[in-house]
C-alpha atoms as one frame of an Amber mdcrd trajectory, in Angstrom:
protein
 -49.455 -18.550 -30.122 -53.119 -19.867 -29.985 -52.769 -20.236 -26.065 -51.126
 -16.660 -25.155 -54.445 -14.967 -27.239 -56.787 -17.461 -24.865 -54.585 -16.260
 -21.608 -55.041 -12.696 -23.255 -58.799 -12.989 -23.750 -59.328 -14.777 -20.332
 -57.309 -11.677 -18.370 -59.134  -8.883 -20.745 -62.348 -10.365 -19.690 -61.768
 -10.957 -15.798 -60.595  -7.201 -15.596 -56.994  -8.704 -14.468 -55.517  -7.539
 -17.562 -56.226  -3.958 -16.580 -55.020  -4.332 -13.024 -51.848  -5.809 -14.560
 -51.413  -2.836 -16.763 -51.969  -0.222 -14.387 -49.731  -2.126 -11.816 -46.964
  -2.333 -14.217 -47.380   1.861 -15.127 -47.372   2.194 -11.428 -44.378   0.681
 -10.617 -42.383   2.385 -12.855 -43.712   5.958 -12.541 -44.367   5.753  -8.452
 -43.058   2.645  -6.880 -39.604   2.072  -8.500 -38.303   5.926  -8.792 -39.263
   6.051  -4.552 -37.451   2.898  -4.135 -34.778   4.567  -5.898 -35.201   7.847
  -4.044 -34.943   5.787  -0.669 -31.487   4.064  -1.608 -30.449   7.671  -2.639
 -31.186   8.552   0.817 -29.650   5.989   2.327 -26.398   6.284   0.437 -26.146
   9.791   1.916 -27.283   9.120   5.143 -24.321   6.696   4.925 -22.035   8.786
   3.690 -23.114  11.676   6.013 -22.253   9.625   8.778 -19.157   8.388   7.596
 -18.258  12.192   7.096 -19.053  13.039  10.793 -16.830   9.839  11.527 -14.322
  11.290   9.503 -14.927  14.787  11.320 -14.467  13.516  14.605 -11.492  11.233
  13.961  -9.651  14.605  12.591 -10.527  16.634  15.341  -9.173  13.900  17.895
  -6.062  13.559  15.691  -5.474  17.393  15.623  -5.780  17.749  19.178  -3.388
  15.066  19.837  -0.932  16.269  17.861  -1.312  19.725  18.781   0.569  18.973
  21.685   3.550  17.761  19.926   5.438  21.078  19.722   9.028  19.444  18.292
   7.552  18.134  15.321   7.296  20.373  12.087   3.723  21.204  10.726   3.939
  19.561   7.514   5.143  16.027   9.570   2.326  16.687  11.819  -0.321  17.075
   8.989   0.667  13.616   7.455   0.792  11.347  10.799  -2.842  13.027  10.876
  -3.670  11.825   7.601  -2.174   8.426   7.820  -4.080   7.924  11.578  -7.255
   9.100  10.379  -7.070   7.186   7.204  -6.129   3.842   9.701  -8.801   4.669
  11.697 -11.297   4.752   8.666  -9.999   1.327   7.363 -10.394  -0.209  10.567
 -14.040   0.942  10.409 -14.141  -0.822   6.923 -14.199   2.997   5.067 -11.992
   3.544   2.070 -12.002   7.524   1.608  -9.892   9.362  -0.608  -6.795  10.795
   1.191  -7.573  14.084  -0.372 -11.416  14.162   1.119  -9.064  13.007   4.591
  -6.542  15.539   3.764  -9.930  18.376   3.774 -11.290  16.807   6.899  -7.881
  17.582   8.497  -7.540  21.129   7.323 -11.043  21.913   8.745 -10.358  20.365
  12.016  -6.924  22.463  12.137  -8.449  25.673  11.140 -11.655  25.085  13.807
  -8.848  24.685  16.425  -6.933  27.533  15.104  -9.403  29.919  15.722  -9.617
  28.824  18.933  -7.342  30.198  22.028  -6.223  27.018  23.033  -3.621  25.902
  25.905  -1.502  24.011  22.990  -1.199  26.988  20.616   0.138  29.275  23.856
   2.667  26.328  24.554   3.375  25.862  20.758   4.105  30.033  20.409   6.160
  29.687  23.216   7.986  26.696  21.745   8.482  28.599  18.645   9.209  31.632
  20.018  12.285  29.518  22.502  13.219  27.902  19.094  13.815  31.116  17.282
  15.758  32.835  19.819  17.928  30.060  20.713  18.667  29.587  16.637  19.606
  33.278  16.718  21.828  32.759  19.459  23.583  30.288  17.985  23.786  32.022
  14.591  25.403  35.083  16.838  27.927  32.429  18.195  28.788  31.086  15.238
  29.505  34.380  13.574  31.565  35.560  16.957  33.713  32.146  16.394  34.327
  32.977  12.743  35.217  36.642  13.512  38.081  35.106  16.311  39.089  32.113
  13.538  39.940  34.838  11.102  41.522  37.216  13.576  44.246  34.343  14.818
  45.035  33.521  11.192  46.183  30.704   9.685  49.493  30.679  11.102  50.070
  31.700  14.750  52.574  33.566  16.265  55.925  32.267  16.849  56.852  31.925
  20.878  58.930  34.922  21.857  62.044  33.083  23.709  65.323  34.817  24.516
  68.394  34.201  23.012  70.253  33.424  26.052  68.488  30.956  27.471  70.303
  27.346  27.221  68.375  24.483  27.083  68.618  21.946  29.903  68.151  18.228
  29.414  66.373  16.072  31.638  64.462  18.856  33.390  67.469  19.563  36.053
  68.992  23.156  36.186
């Protein structure tokens, strides 16, 4: 304990104690918060970069899948989410699937506000599919009506009573 008092007196006499106290207070009031702020800025900068990457990957996936006219929209969405999630994992980013889904929806909304060739082709495909389904439904109704007209028992053949059966096909 005696050594600590000697060290304290020495630091006090030389003015180093004041410098240490000022440095200690400065660390906790100025330097430490500045470092924490810089770390937060780096985190948000990294998050911003990851979100930009997510937007770009989502836009690419939605653009690619918009040309697959035969797929239903739900399947397109699932494929886009899995494709973007896989690409982000390749880059070493683990992002919540809900955030990826939101990025896909944002890209879809962006593309749907534009009048693209893919949208025109999709509309033509949807119209053709609808008309084909309507024609098929009408044919099904016609076939059902024809079946009901025939009935379950076909009419017997009208064979005259005066015919003589011939065996072997010779008349």
